[in-house]
Amino acid sequence: MRVLVVEDDPRIAADVAAALRSAGYVPELVADGEDAWFRGDTEDYAAIVLDLGLPGMDGLSVLKRWRQGKRMVPVLVLTARGDWAERVEGIDAGADDYLPKPFRVEELLARLRAIIRRSSGVAAPVLSAGAVQLDPRQMRVSVAGLPVALSVLEYRLVTYLMLNRGRVVPQQELMDHVYGHDSERESNALEVLLGRVRRKLPPSLIETRRGFGYLIAAED
Ligand code: CA
């Protein structure tokens, strides 16, 4: 899943990106407010981590402009510790959650999982479809209670489709969230990856809709 990280402190940005990568996400870094607004407005992210103090355009203005433009992507705002006014402003501007600096990356990951889950309309921390269960906290997948070992790419693919259950996900969108937006991939790479997933999980789990995309059906 693609996550946009908007942070002008290179050390924090690198720490957050490393934590996201190790949790199976595809992070993209931006350090400037104008650039952040443009990316969030034109690209498709599962969530955005947004620092408020930014060069170019401040984070609150960026967030307000996304929301005015009806961009409903879940946003986790990074605020200064103890600055309650900043937190209130952030929430009023449309933030889904906030995290005061300095923070532990474990807490950032937990809050991110929660806002992504809520934006997908999923209440439980564990995602399930039929006999398949996926626990984003542990990055574990099981079938009928038995653990299944997935590679990072396979895990990203299954997670993204699980979170978008009931919706046909276009091939390009799925590729962006599995490989990252800038990577050069042939579309048959995705077919090969899907083939591997189908050998490990129930083959009927992911449907291919030719010319449209891929789907995990909403009902069992
Ligand atoms: Ca900053």
Short mmCIF file of C-alpha atoms and ligand atoms in Angstrom, two decimals:
data_model
loop_
_atom_site.label_atom_id
_atom_site.label_comp_id
_atom_site.label_asym_id
_atom_site.label_seq_id
_atom_site.Cartn_x
_atom_site.Cartn_y
_atom_site.Cartn_z
CA MET A 1 0.00 0.00 0.00
CA ARG A 2 1.27 3.42 -0.94
CA VAL A 3 1.65 5.86 1.96
CA LEU A 4 2.69 9.47 1.40
CA VAL A 5 5.05 10.78 4.09
CA VAL A 6 5.20 14.59 4.25
CA GLU A 7 8.05 15.58 6.57
CA ASP A 8 10.83 18.13 6.11
CA ASP A 9 13.10 16.73 8.83
CA PRO A 10 15.20 14.22 6.87
CA ARG A 11 16.01 12.10 9.92
CA ILE A 12 12.37 11.67 10.94
CA ALA A 13 11.36 11.09 7.31
CA ALA A 14 13.98 8.34 6.94
CA ASP A 15 12.92 6.66 10.21
CA VAL A 16 9.25 6.73 9.26
CA ALA A 17 9.98 5.43 5.74
CA ALA A 18 12.07 2.55 7.13
CA ALA A 19 9.35 1.61 9.63
CA LEU A 20 6.67 1.72 6.93
CA ARG A 21 8.73 -0.39 4.58
CA SER A 22 9.34 -3.03 7.25
CA ALA A 23 5.58 -3.11 7.94
CA GLY A 24 4.85 -3.90 4.28
CA TYR A 25 3.89 -0.42 3.04
CA VAL A 26 5.27 1.45 0.04
CA PRO A 27 6.31 4.87 1.42
CA GLU A 28 6.83 7.96 -0.77
CA LEU A 29 8.60 10.95 0.76
CA VAL A 30 7.90 14.64 0.19
CA ALA A 31 9.49 17.51 2.17
CA ASP A 32 7.65 20.51 0.75
CA GLY A 33 4.04 21.64 1.31
CA GLU A 34 3.24 22.60 -2.28
CA ASP A 35 4.62 19.32 -3.57
CA ALA A 36 2.70 17.42 -0.88
CA TRP A 37 -0.57 19.09 -1.81
CA PHE A 38 -0.07 18.26 -5.49
CA ARG A 39 0.80 14.60 -4.86
CA GLY A 40 -2.09 14.09 -2.45
CA ASP A 41 -4.43 15.78 -4.92
CA THR A 42 -3.41 13.78 -7.97
CA GLU A 43 -2.18 10.43 -6.65
CA ASP A 44 -3.89 7.59 -4.85
CA TYR A 45 -2.60 6.74 -1.35
CA ALA A 46 -3.89 4.36 1.32
CA ALA A 47 -2.96 7.01 3.92
CA ILE A 48 -0.88 10.17 4.40
CA VAL A 49 1.43 11.07 7.29
CA LEU A 50 1.54 14.86 7.41
CA ASP A 51 3.90 17.08 9.39
CA LEU A 52 2.37 20.51 10.08
CA GLY A 53 5.50 22.70 9.98
CA LEU A 54 6.60 22.58 6.34
CA PRO A 55 8.38 24.83 3.86
CA GLY A 56 6.31 26.06 0.91
CA MET A 57 2.82 25.63 2.33
CA ASP A 58 2.12 24.67 5.96
CA GLY A 59 0.57 21.28 6.69
CA LEU A 60 -2.77 22.66 7.89
CA SER A 61 -3.29 24.55 4.64
CA VAL A 62 -2.32 21.46 2.66
CA LEU A 63 -4.86 19.39 4.58
CA LYS A 64 -7.62 21.99 4.20
CA ARG A 65 -7.05 22.16 0.45
CA TRP A 66 -7.24 18.37 0.11
CA ARG A 67 -10.49 18.28 2.04
CA GLN A 68 -11.95 21.24 0.09
CA GLY A 69 -11.06 19.27 -3.04
CA LYS A 70 -12.96 16.24 -1.63
CA ARG A 71 -9.81 14.16 -1.21
CA MET A 72 -10.91 11.84 1.61
CA VAL A 73 -7.67 9.87 2.03
CA PRO A 74 -7.01 9.18 5.76
CA VAL A 75 -4.47 11.63 7.20
CA LEU A 76 -2.35 11.22 10.33
CA VAL A 77 -1.00 14.60 11.45
CA LEU A 78 2.33 15.00 13.27
CA THR A 79 2.12 17.79 15.85
CA ALA A 80 4.45 19.43 18.36
CA ARG A 81 4.20 17.87 21.81
CA GLY A 82 1.92 19.74 24.19
CA ASP A 83 0.56 22.04 21.51
CA TRP A 84 -3.14 21.36 22.03
CA ALA A 85 -4.19 24.23 19.75
CA GLU A 86 -2.33 22.60 16.86
CA ARG A 87 -4.05 19.28 17.53
CA VAL A 88 -7.48 20.92 17.61
CA GLU A 89 -6.76 22.81 14.39
CA GLY A 90 -5.53 19.62 12.75
CA ILE A 91 -8.67 17.68 13.65
CA ASP A 92 -10.91 20.58 12.61
CA ALA A 93 -9.11 20.74 9.28
CA GLY A 94 -9.98 17.10 8.60
CA ALA A 95 -7.18 15.02 10.15
CA ASP A 96 -8.23 11.47 11.08
CA ASP A 97 -5.75 11.24 13.93
CA TYR A 98 -2.68 13.00 15.29
CA LEU A 99 0.60 11.98 16.88
CA PRO A 100 2.72 14.37 18.97
CA LYS A 101 6.47 14.50 18.32
CA PRO A 102 8.67 12.82 19.35
CA PHE A 103 6.90 9.51 18.85
CA ARG A 104 7.70 5.80 18.71
CA VAL A 105 7.38 4.34 15.23
CA GLU A 106 5.36 1.47 16.77
CA GLU A 107 2.68 3.98 17.77
CA LEU A 108 2.74 5.62 14.34
CA LEU A 109 2.22 2.20 12.71
CA ALA A 110 -0.65 1.34 15.07
CA ARG A 111 -2.41 4.65 14.40
CA LEU A 112 -1.87 4.25 10.68
CA ARG A 113 -3.36 0.73 10.71
CA ALA A 114 -6.39 2.08 12.58
CA ILE A 115 -7.11 5.01 10.21
CA ILE A 116 -6.63 2.81 7.12
CA ARG A 117 -8.97 0.23 8.61
CA ARG A 118 -11.61 2.81 9.48
CA SER A 119 -11.44 4.42 6.04
CA SER A 120 -12.06 0.96 4.52
CA GLY A 121 -15.08 0.45 6.77
CA VAL A 122 -13.40 -2.43 8.59
CA ALA A 123 -13.92 -2.46 12.36
CA ALA A 124 -11.91 -5.50 13.44
CA PRO A 125 -8.07 -5.36 13.57
CA VAL A 126 -7.87 -8.70 11.72
CA LEU A 127 -9.08 -8.76 8.11
CA SER A 128 -10.85 -11.86 6.91
CA ALA A 129 -12.37 -13.32 3.77
CA GLY A 130 -13.76 -16.85 4.00
CA ALA A 131 -11.13 -19.05 5.62
CA VAL A 132 -8.38 -16.48 5.04
CA GLN A 133 -7.34 -14.22 7.90
CA LEU A 134 -4.81 -11.40 7.70
CA ASP A 135 -3.39 -9.67 10.76
CA PRO A 136 -1.66 -6.39 9.80
CA ARG A 137 -0.19 -6.04 13.32
CA GLN A 138 1.90 -9.17 12.83
CA MET A 139 1.93 -9.21 9.01
CA ARG A 140 0.56 -12.75 9.30
CA VAL A 141 -1.80 -14.58 6.98
CA SER A 142 -3.53 -17.84 7.76
CA VAL A 143 -5.98 -20.18 6.06
CA ALA A 144 -8.37 -22.04 8.37
CA GLY A 145 -6.04 -21.14 11.24
CA LEU A 146 -2.89 -22.47 9.56
CA PRO A 147 -0.17 -19.87 8.90
CA VAL A 148 0.84 -19.22 5.29
CA ALA A 149 4.24 -17.70 4.44
CA LEU A 150 3.89 -14.83 1.96
CA SER A 151 6.63 -12.66 0.47
CA VAL A 152 6.41 -8.88 1.03
CA LEU A 153 4.96 -8.35 -2.47
CA GLU A 154 2.42 -11.15 -2.02
CA TYR A 155 1.44 -9.72 1.36
CA ARG A 156 0.95 -6.21 -0.07
CA LEU A 157 -1.22 -7.56 -2.86
CA VAL A 158 -3.49 -9.54 -0.53
CA THR A 159 -3.72 -6.72 2.03
CA TYR A 160 -4.71 -4.11 -0.54
CA LEU A 161 -7.43 -6.32 -2.03
CA MET A 162 -8.70 -7.28 1.45
CA LEU A 163 -8.98 -3.62 2.44
CA ASN A 164 -10.86 -2.93 -0.78
CA ARG A 165 -13.11 -5.96 -0.51
CA GLY A 166 -16.12 -5.83 -2.78
CA ARG A 167 -14.51 -3.33 -5.17
CA VAL A 168 -12.85 -4.26 -8.47
CA VAL A 169 -9.34 -2.78 -8.16
CA PRO A 170 -7.91 -1.69 -11.54
CA GLN A 171 -4.64 -3.35 -12.52
CA GLN A 172 -2.62 -0.10 -12.50
CA GLU A 173 -3.89 0.88 -9.05
CA LEU A 174 -2.98 -2.54 -7.67
CA MET A 175 0.48 -2.39 -9.25
CA ASP A 176 1.10 1.07 -7.75
CA HIS A 177 0.22 -0.21 -4.28
CA VAL A 178 2.28 -3.39 -4.60
CA TYR A 179 5.41 -2.12 -6.37
CA GLY A 180 5.32 1.64 -5.75
CA HIS A 181 4.27 4.26 -8.23
CA ASP A 182 7.61 5.00 -9.86
CA SER A 183 8.76 1.45 -10.46
CA GLU A 184 8.84 0.15 -14.01
CA ARG A 185 6.96 -3.12 -14.11
CA GLU A 186 5.44 -5.18 -16.84
CA SER A 187 1.80 -5.98 -16.19
CA ASN A 188 2.59 -9.68 -16.46
CA ALA A 189 4.71 -9.31 -13.29
CA LEU A 190 1.42 -8.83 -11.46
CA GLU A 191 -0.06 -11.93 -13.11
CA VAL A 192 2.95 -13.96 -12.01
CA LEU A 193 2.60 -12.62 -8.47
CA LEU A 194 -1.12 -13.43 -8.47
CA GLY A 195 -0.34 -16.96 -9.64
CA ARG A 196 1.95 -17.43 -6.64
CA VAL A 197 -0.68 -16.05 -4.25
CA ARG A 198 -3.32 -18.35 -5.72
CA ARG A 199 -1.11 -21.38 -5.09
CA LYS A 200 -0.73 -20.41 -1.43
CA LEU A 201 -4.27 -19.20 -0.66
CA PRO A 202 -7.65 -20.56 -1.79
CA PRO A 203 -7.54 -20.07 -5.59
CA SER A 204 -11.06 -18.63 -5.71
CA LEU A 205 -10.21 -15.85 -3.22
CA ILE A 206 -9.07 -13.32 -5.83
CA GLU A 207 -11.18 -13.03 -8.98
CA THR A 208 -9.78 -11.65 -12.22
CA ARG A 209 -12.21 -9.44 -14.13
CA ARG A 210 -10.63 -9.26 -17.57
CA GLY A 211 -10.15 -5.68 -18.70
CA PHE A 212 -11.32 -4.30 -15.32
CA GLY A 213 -9.10 -5.58 -12.55
CA TYR A 214 -9.08 -7.80 -9.50
CA LEU A 215 -11.58 -8.46 -6.77
CA ILE A 216 -12.06 -10.18 -3.44
CA ALA A 217 -15.84 -10.59 -3.28
CA ALA A 218 -17.66 -8.85 -0.44
CA GLU A 219 -19.67 -11.86 0.72
CA ASP A 220 -18.42 -15.35 1.53
CA CA B 1 8.62 20.22 10.19
#
